[in-house]
PDB file of C-alpha atoms in Angstrom:
ATOM      1  CA  MET A   1     123.576 146.434  72.908  1.00 56.00           C
ATOM      2  CA  THR A   2     123.841 143.390  70.895  1.00 58.00           C
ATOM      3  CA  GLY A   3     123.850 139.616  72.144  1.00 59.00           C
ATOM      4  CA  SER A   4     126.210 137.084  71.985  1.00 55.00           C
ATOM      5  CA  CYS A   5     125.040 135.962  68.508  1.00 59.00           C
ATOM      6  CA  GLY A   6     124.928 139.218  67.079  1.00 61.00           C
ATOM      7  CA  GLY A   7     121.105 140.234  67.643  1.00 71.00           C
ATOM      8  CA  ALA A   8     119.854 142.994  69.778  1.00 84.00           C
ATOM      9  CA  ALA A   9     119.657 141.751  73.585  1.00 93.00           C
ATOM     10  CA  ARG A  10     116.250 141.456  74.927  1.00 94.00           C
ATOM     11  CA  SER A  11     114.925 141.206  78.483  1.00 97.00           C
ATOM     12  CA  ILE A  12     113.317 138.473  80.043  1.00 97.00           C
ATOM     13  CA  ASP A  13     110.131 140.563  80.242  1.00 97.00           C
ATOM     14  CA  GLU A  14     110.236 141.219  76.674  1.00 97.00           C
ATOM     15  CA  ILE A  15     110.846 137.491  75.775  1.00 97.00           C
ATOM     16  CA  LEU A  16     107.810 136.652  78.093  1.00 98.00           C
ATOM     17  CA  GLY A  17     105.821 139.411  76.362  1.00 98.00           C
ATOM     18  CA  GLU A  18     106.313 137.966  73.066  1.00 97.00           C
ATOM     19  CA  ALA A  19     105.568 134.406  74.158  1.00 97.00           C
ATOM     20  CA  ARG A  20     102.299 135.286  75.676  1.00 98.00           C
ATOM     21  CA  ALA A  21     101.553 137.326  72.480  1.00 98.00           C
ATOM     22  CA  ARG A  22     101.108 133.946  70.688  1.00 96.00           C
ATOM     23  CA  LEU A  23      99.036 132.191  73.297  1.00 98.00           C
ATOM     24  CA  ARG A  24      95.414 132.105  74.027  1.00 97.00           C
ATOM     25  CA  ARG A  25      95.987 131.655  77.844  1.00 98.00           C
ATOM     26  CA  LEU A  26      93.373 129.797  79.882  1.00 98.00           C
ATOM     27  CA  GLY A  27      92.121 130.445  83.516  1.00 98.00           C
ATOM     28  CA  PRO A  28      91.465 127.528  85.890  1.00 98.00           C
ATOM     29  CA  GLU A  29      87.822 126.976  85.045  1.00 98.00           C
ATOM     30  CA  GLU A  30      88.354 126.939  81.099  1.00 98.00           C
ATOM     31  CA  ALA A  31      91.232 124.654  81.709  1.00 98.00           C
ATOM     32  CA  ARG A  32      89.280 122.099  83.565  1.00 98.00           C
ATOM     33  CA  ALA A  33      86.733 122.225  80.916  1.00 98.00           C
ATOM     34  CA  ALA A  34      89.570 121.799  78.148  1.00 98.00           C
ATOM     35  CA  MET A  35      90.741 118.772  80.284  1.00 98.00           C
ATOM     36  CA  ALA A  36      87.080 117.242  79.996  1.00 97.00           C
ATOM     37  CA  SER A  37      87.166 117.704  76.242  1.00 97.00           C
ATOM     38  CA  GLY A  38      90.489 115.853  75.909  1.00 96.00           C
ATOM     39  CA  ALA A  39      93.187 118.617  76.623  1.00 98.00           C
ATOM     40  CA  VAL A  40      96.250 117.505  78.492  1.00 98.00           C
ATOM     41  CA  LEU A  41      97.165 119.415  81.414  1.00 98.00           C
ATOM     42  CA  VAL A  42     101.107 119.320  81.949  1.00 98.00           C
ATOM     43  CA  ASP A  43     102.671 120.121  85.281  1.00 98.00           C
ATOM     44  CA  ILE A  44     106.103 121.350  85.003  1.00 98.00           C
ATOM     45  CA  ARG A  45     106.886 122.016  88.585  1.00 98.00           C
ATOM     46  CA  SER A  46     109.540 120.001  90.265  1.00 97.00           C
ATOM     47  CA  GLN A  47     109.003 117.162  92.384  1.00 95.00           C
ATOM     48  CA  ALA A  48     109.811 119.297  95.296  1.00 96.00           C
ATOM     49  CA  GLN A  49     107.233 121.704  94.620  1.00 97.00           C
ATOM     50  CA  ARG A  50     104.558 118.958  93.847  1.00 97.00           C
ATOM     51  CA  SER A  51     105.522 117.243  97.157  1.00 96.00           C
ATOM     52  CA  GLY A  52     105.002 120.457  99.068  1.00 96.00           C
ATOM     53  CA  GLN A  53     102.152 122.398  97.075  1.00 97.00           C
ATOM     54  CA  GLY A  54      99.866 119.288  96.040  1.00 97.00           C
ATOM     55  CA  VAL A  55      98.912 118.224  92.466  1.00 97.00           C
ATOM     56  CA  VAL A  56      95.857 118.482  90.224  1.00 98.00           C
ATOM     57  CA  PRO A  57      94.245 115.103  89.480  1.00 97.00           C
ATOM     58  CA  GLY A  58      94.554 114.070  86.027  1.00 96.00           C
ATOM     59  CA  ALA A  59      97.535 116.429  85.193  1.00 98.00           C
ATOM     60  CA  LEU A  60     100.578 114.697  83.274  1.00 97.00           C
ATOM     61  CA  GLN A  61     103.716 115.566  85.434  1.00 97.00           C
ATOM     62  CA  ILE A  62     106.750 116.268  83.106  1.00 97.00           C
ATOM     63  CA  GLU A  63     109.928 118.066  84.096  1.00 95.00           C
ATOM     64  CA  ARG A  64     110.774 121.221  82.335  1.00 97.00           C
ATOM     65  CA  ASN A  65     113.846 120.131  81.293  1.00 96.00           C
ATOM     66  CA  VAL A  66     112.440 117.143  79.213  1.00 97.00           C
ATOM     67  CA  LEU A  67     109.339 118.914  78.022  1.00 98.00           C
ATOM     68  CA  GLU A  68     110.194 119.458  74.337  1.00 98.00           C
ATOM     69  CA  TRP A  69     111.701 116.065  74.138  1.00 98.00           C
ATOM     70  CA  ARG A  70     108.425 114.486  75.170  1.00 98.00           C
ATOM     71  CA  PHE A  71     105.989 116.430  73.081  1.00 98.00           C
ATOM     72  CA  ASP A  72     108.115 116.584  69.826  1.00 98.00           C
ATOM     73  CA  PRO A  73     106.355 113.963  67.496  1.00 97.00           C
ATOM     74  CA  ARG A  74     109.680 113.371  65.904  1.00 97.00           C
ATOM     75  CA  SER A  75     111.658 112.867  69.060  1.00 97.00           C
ATOM     76  CA  PRO A  76     112.936 109.090  70.085  1.00 97.00           C
ATOM     77  CA  ALA A  77     111.919 110.166  73.564  1.00 97.00           C
ATOM     78  CA  ARG A  78     108.399 111.379  72.822  1.00 97.00           C
ATOM     79  CA  LEU A  79     105.461 110.415  74.859  1.00 97.00           C
ATOM     80  CA  PRO A  80     102.834 107.907  73.008  1.00 96.00           C
ATOM     81  CA  GLN A  81     100.270 110.714  72.981  1.00 94.00           C
ATOM     82  CA  ALA A  82     102.579 113.390  71.477  1.00 97.00           C
ATOM     83  CA  SER A  83     100.911 114.891  68.403  1.00 97.00           C
ATOM     84  CA  TYR A  84     101.046 118.150  66.296  1.00 98.00           C
ATOM     85  CA  ARG A  85      97.270 118.163  66.974  1.00 97.00           C
ATOM     86  CA  LEU A  86      97.374 117.583  70.859  1.00 97.00           C
ATOM     87  CA  ARG A  87      95.833 120.340  73.112  1.00 98.00           C
ATOM     88  CA  VAL A  88      98.578 121.016  75.811  1.00 98.00           C
ATOM     89  CA  ILE A  89      97.817 123.290  78.764  1.00 98.00           C
ATOM     90  CA  VAL A  90     101.348 123.794  80.508  1.00 98.00           C
ATOM     91  CA  MET A  91     100.924 124.663  84.369  1.00 98.00           C
ATOM     92  CA  CYS A  92     103.811 125.863  86.664  1.00 98.00           C
ATOM     93  CA  VAL A  93     103.610 127.493  89.950  1.00 98.00           C
ATOM     94  CA  GLU A  94     102.382 131.116  89.079  1.00 98.00           C
ATOM     95  CA  GLY A  95     102.290 131.081  85.295  1.00 98.00           C
ATOM     96  CA  TYR A  96     105.531 132.676  84.204  1.00 98.00           C
ATOM     97  CA  THR A  97     107.763 129.628  83.080  1.00 98.00           C
ATOM     98  CA  SER A  98     104.634 128.004  81.905  1.00 98.00           C
ATOM     99  CA  SER A  99     104.183 130.759  78.954  1.00 98.00           C
ATOM    100  CA  LEU A 100     107.851 130.137  77.770  1.00 98.00           C
ATOM    101  CA  ALA A 101     107.352 126.614  77.871  1.00 98.00           C
ATOM    102  CA  ALA A 102     104.137 126.735  75.969  1.00 98.00           C
ATOM    103  CA  ALA A 103     105.612 129.190  73.192  1.00 98.00           C
ATOM    104  CA  SER A 104     108.575 126.430  72.995  1.00 98.00           C
ATOM    105  CA  LEU A 105     105.986 123.732  72.234  1.00 98.00           C
ATOM    106  CA  GLN A 106     104.379 125.920  69.576  1.00 98.00           C
ATOM    107  CA  ASP A 107     107.962 126.311  67.949  1.00 98.00           C
ATOM    108  CA  LEU A 108     107.908 122.652  67.459  1.00 98.00           C
ATOM    109  CA  GLY A 109     104.835 122.587  65.786  1.00 98.00           C
ATOM    110  CA  VAL A 110     102.244 121.893  68.588  1.00 98.00           C
ATOM    111  CA  ALA A 111     100.200 124.639  67.602  1.00 96.00           C
ATOM    112  CA  GLY A 112      97.309 123.948  70.100  1.00 96.00           C
ATOM    113  CA  ALA A 113      99.940 124.387  73.090  1.00 98.00           C
ATOM    114  CA  THR A 114      99.130 127.237  75.640  1.00 98.00           C
ATOM    115  CA  ASP A 115      99.289 127.813  79.377  1.00 98.00           C
ATOM    116  CA  LEU A 116      97.334 128.197  82.623  1.00 98.00           C
ATOM    117  CA  ALA A 117      96.964 131.739  83.475  1.00 98.00           C
ATOM    118  CA  GLY A 118      98.216 132.166  87.157  1.00 98.00           C
ATOM    119  CA  GLY A 119      99.420 128.699  87.485  1.00 98.00           C
ATOM    120  CA  PHE A 120      98.744 126.068  90.266  1.00 98.00           C
ATOM    121  CA  ARG A 121      98.197 129.123  92.590  1.00 98.00           C
ATOM    122  CA  ALA A 122      95.352 130.426  90.527  1.00 98.00           C
ATOM    123  CA  TRP A 123      93.970 126.585  90.437  1.00 98.00           C
ATOM    124  CA  GLN A 124      93.918 126.513  94.352  1.00 97.00           C
ATOM    125  CA  ARG A 125      92.379 129.824  94.634  1.00 97.00           C
ATOM    126  CA  ALA A 126      89.453 128.760  92.410  1.00 98.00           C
ATOM    127  CA  GLY A 127      88.864 125.858  94.702  1.00 97.00           C
ATOM    128  CA  LEU A 128      89.470 123.409  92.203  1.00 98.00           C
ATOM    129  CA  PRO A 129      90.631 119.735  93.332  1.00 97.00           C
ATOM    130  CA  VAL A 130      94.024 119.412  94.493  1.00 97.00           C
ATOM    131  CA  LEU A 131      95.415 116.284  95.975  1.00 96.00           C
ATOM    132  CA  ALA A 132      98.408 115.566  98.472  1.00 94.00           C
ATOM    133  CA  GLY A 133     101.884 115.638  96.728  1.00 84.00           C
ATOM    134  CA  PRO A 134     104.005 112.700  96.817  1.00 81.00           C
ATOM    135  CA  VAL A 135     106.300 112.333  99.860  1.00 68.00           C
ATOM    136  CA  LEU A 136     109.909 112.828  99.161  1.00 63.00           C
ATOM    137  CA  ALA A 137     112.203 110.361 100.813  1.00 58.00           C
ATOM    138  CA  ALA A 138     114.926 111.677 102.930  1.00 49.00           C
ATOM    139  CA  PRO A 139     118.508 110.962 101.467  1.00 47.00           C
ATOM    140  CA  VAL A 140     120.314 108.438 103.752  1.00 42.00           C
ATOM    141  CA  ALA A 141     123.835 109.562 104.743  1.00 44.00           C
ATOM    142  CA  LEU A 142     126.281 106.853 105.182  1.00 44.00           C
ATOM    143  CA  GLY A 143     128.867 107.889 107.778  1.00 44.00           C
ATOM    144  CA  PRO A 144     132.180 105.907 108.361  1.00 47.00           C
ATOM    145  CA  VAL A 145     131.925 102.802 110.347  1.00 41.00           C
ATOM    146  CA  VAL A 146     133.448 103.010 113.664  1.00 44.00           C
ATOM    147  CA  PRO A 147     134.041  99.593 115.358  1.00 49.00           C
ATOM    148  CA  GLY A 148     133.100  99.445 119.022  1.00 50.00           C
ATOM    149  CA  PRO A 149     135.015  97.567 121.721  1.00 52.00           C
ATOM    150  CA  VAL A 150     134.712  93.997 121.822  1.00 46.00           C
ATOM    151  CA  VAL A 151     133.087  92.878 124.843  1.00 46.00           C
ATOM    152  CA  PRO A 152     133.764  88.926 125.211  1.00 52.00           C
ATOM    153  CA  GLY A 153     130.410  86.858 126.690  1.00 50.00           C
ATOM    154  CA  PRO A 154     130.293  84.074 129.083  1.00 50.00           C
ATOM    155  CA  VAL A 155     131.729  80.857 127.763  1.00 45.00           C
ATOM    156  CA  VAL A 156     129.159  78.073 128.183  1.00 45.00           C
ATOM    157  CA  PRO A 157     130.414  74.585 127.804  1.00 51.00           C
ATOM    158  CA  GLY A 158     128.218  72.183 125.768  1.00 50.00           C
ATOM    159  CA  PRO A 159     127.633  68.783 126.738  1.00 49.00           C
ATOM    160  CA  VAL A 160     130.682  66.150 125.979  1.00 44.00           C
ATOM    161  CA  VAL A 161     129.624  63.317 123.721  1.00 45.00           C
ATOM    162  CA  PRO A 162     131.910  60.370 123.574  1.00 49.00           C
ATOM    163  CA  GLY A 163     132.373  58.880 120.161  1.00 51.00           C
ATOM    164  CA  PRO A 164     133.413  55.407 119.209  1.00 50.00           C
ATOM    165  CA  VAL A 165     137.015  54.374 119.809  1.00 45.00           C
ATOM    166  CA  VAL A 166     138.497  53.030 116.654  1.00 45.00           C
ATOM    167  CA  PRO A 167     141.743  51.197 117.072  1.00 51.00           C
ATOM    168  CA  GLY A 168     144.621  52.062 114.807  1.00 51.00           C
ATOM    169  CA  PRO A 169     147.218  49.632 113.228  1.00 51.00           C
ATOM    170  CA  VAL A 170     149.718  48.068 115.412  1.00 46.00           C
ATOM    171  CA  VAL A 171     153.250  48.866 113.929  1.00 47.00           C
ATOM    172  CA  PRO A 172     156.017  46.544 115.469  1.00 52.00           C
ATOM    173  CA  GLY A 173     159.097  48.417 116.537  1.00 53.00           C
ATOM    174  CA  PRO A 174     162.717  46.982 116.327  1.00 54.00           C
ATOM    175  CA  VAL A 175     163.763  44.608 119.165  1.00 47.00           C
ATOM    176  CA  VAL A 176     166.647  45.908 120.818  1.00 47.00           C
ATOM    177  CA  PRO A 177     168.556  43.229 123.228  1.00 55.00           C
ATOM    178  CA  GLY A 178     169.158  44.716 126.557  1.00 53.00           C
ATOM    179  CA  PRO A 179     172.536  43.573 128.729  1.00 54.00           C
ATOM    180  CA  VAL A 180     172.602  39.961 130.408  1.00 48.00           C
ATOM    181  CA  VAL A 181     172.859  40.308 134.071  1.00 48.00           C
ATOM    182  CA  PRO A 182     173.799  36.800 135.525  1.00 53.00           C
ATOM    183  CA  GLY A 183     171.802  36.085 138.779  1.00 53.00           C
ATOM    184  CA  PRO A 184     173.189  34.012 142.008  1.00 54.00           C
ATOM    185  CA  VAL A 185     173.329  30.106 141.479  1.00 48.00           C
ATOM    186  CA  VAL A 186     171.066  28.503 143.832  1.00 47.00           C
ATOM    187  CA  PRO A 187     172.100  24.581 144.475  1.00 53.00           C
ATOM    188  CA  GLY A 188     168.988  22.501 144.641  1.00 51.00           C
ATOM    189  CA  PRO A 189     168.662  19.279 146.816  1.00 51.00           C
ATOM    190  CA  VAL A 190     170.688  16.222 145.977  1.00 45.00           C
ATOM    191  CA  VAL A 191     168.341  12.940 145.684  1.00 44.00           C
ATOM    192  CA  PRO A 192     170.576   9.757 146.044  1.00 47.00           C
ATOM    193  CA  GLY A 193     169.338   7.084 143.486  1.00 46.00           C
ATOM    194  CA  SER A 194     169.033   3.324 144.728  1.00 44.00           C
ATOM    195  CA  VAL A 195     171.970   1.150 144.013  1.00 41.00           C
ATOM    196  CA  VAL A 196     170.778  -2.424 142.659  1.00 42.00           C
ATOM    197  CA  PRO A 197     173.717  -4.822 142.830  1.00 44.00           C
ATOM    198  CA  GLY A 198     173.951  -7.088 140.071  1.00 46.00           C
ATOM    199  CA  SER A 199     174.341 -11.093 140.363  1.00 42.00           C
ATOM    200  CA  VAL A 200     177.965 -11.926 140.160  1.00 38.00           C
ATOM    201  CA  ALA A 201     178.085 -15.141 137.647  1.00 42.00           C
ATOM    202  CA  PRO A 202     181.130 -17.321 138.274  1.00 46.00           C
ATOM    203  CA  GLY A 203     182.609 -17.829 135.000  1.00 48.00           C
ATOM    204  CA  SER A 204     185.696 -19.760 133.781  1.00 43.00           C
ATOM    205  CA  VAL A 205     188.955 -18.301 134.735  1.00 41.00           C
ATOM    206  CA  LEU A 206     190.952 -17.732 131.466  1.00 41.00           C
ATOM    207  CA  PRO A 207     194.817 -17.914 131.967  1.00 43.00           C
ATOM    208  CA  GLY A 208     196.579 -14.503 130.772  1.00 42.00           C
TER     209      GLY A 208
END
């Protein structure tokens, strides 16, 4: 049977065996001593696994899907400590994925890469320090907004504060004359005046 690239197909057990043949795997106590000497323990478990199982103090937490990009010294996404001379100890849950990951780092030229035999479970069984993992926040599900009934509250009138009265301009309108209605004539009292007789001066009789 051949693979898709023309080579002989291999089982995952064969691939795992070949990877481990290249590694000098470390037990928990050896890994702890190596960390004290400057080696970096890299935890490639998922965030959910770290939250449920706990974490190793001092371990560097790197997700498996970005491991090679973080430790390739020529990668733009490399870590500051990435180096071909760096001693890297990869740790997963039980020590299977970590072997494949460590072999991949060796392919990049990180010759000192290896893994923790037995993984995090072996570290726990050895009674070495473990801290509680980070608490994962539950996702917030946003449902549709359903408006409820509108209940009117009591109307409380506030105090009436009178403002100043400002008179507006007076605009005269047109003068419209109404009809003339004659009223009754009421005669007033007649007051007779005094008659002053004048003197008769006898004059000359002129013939006509």
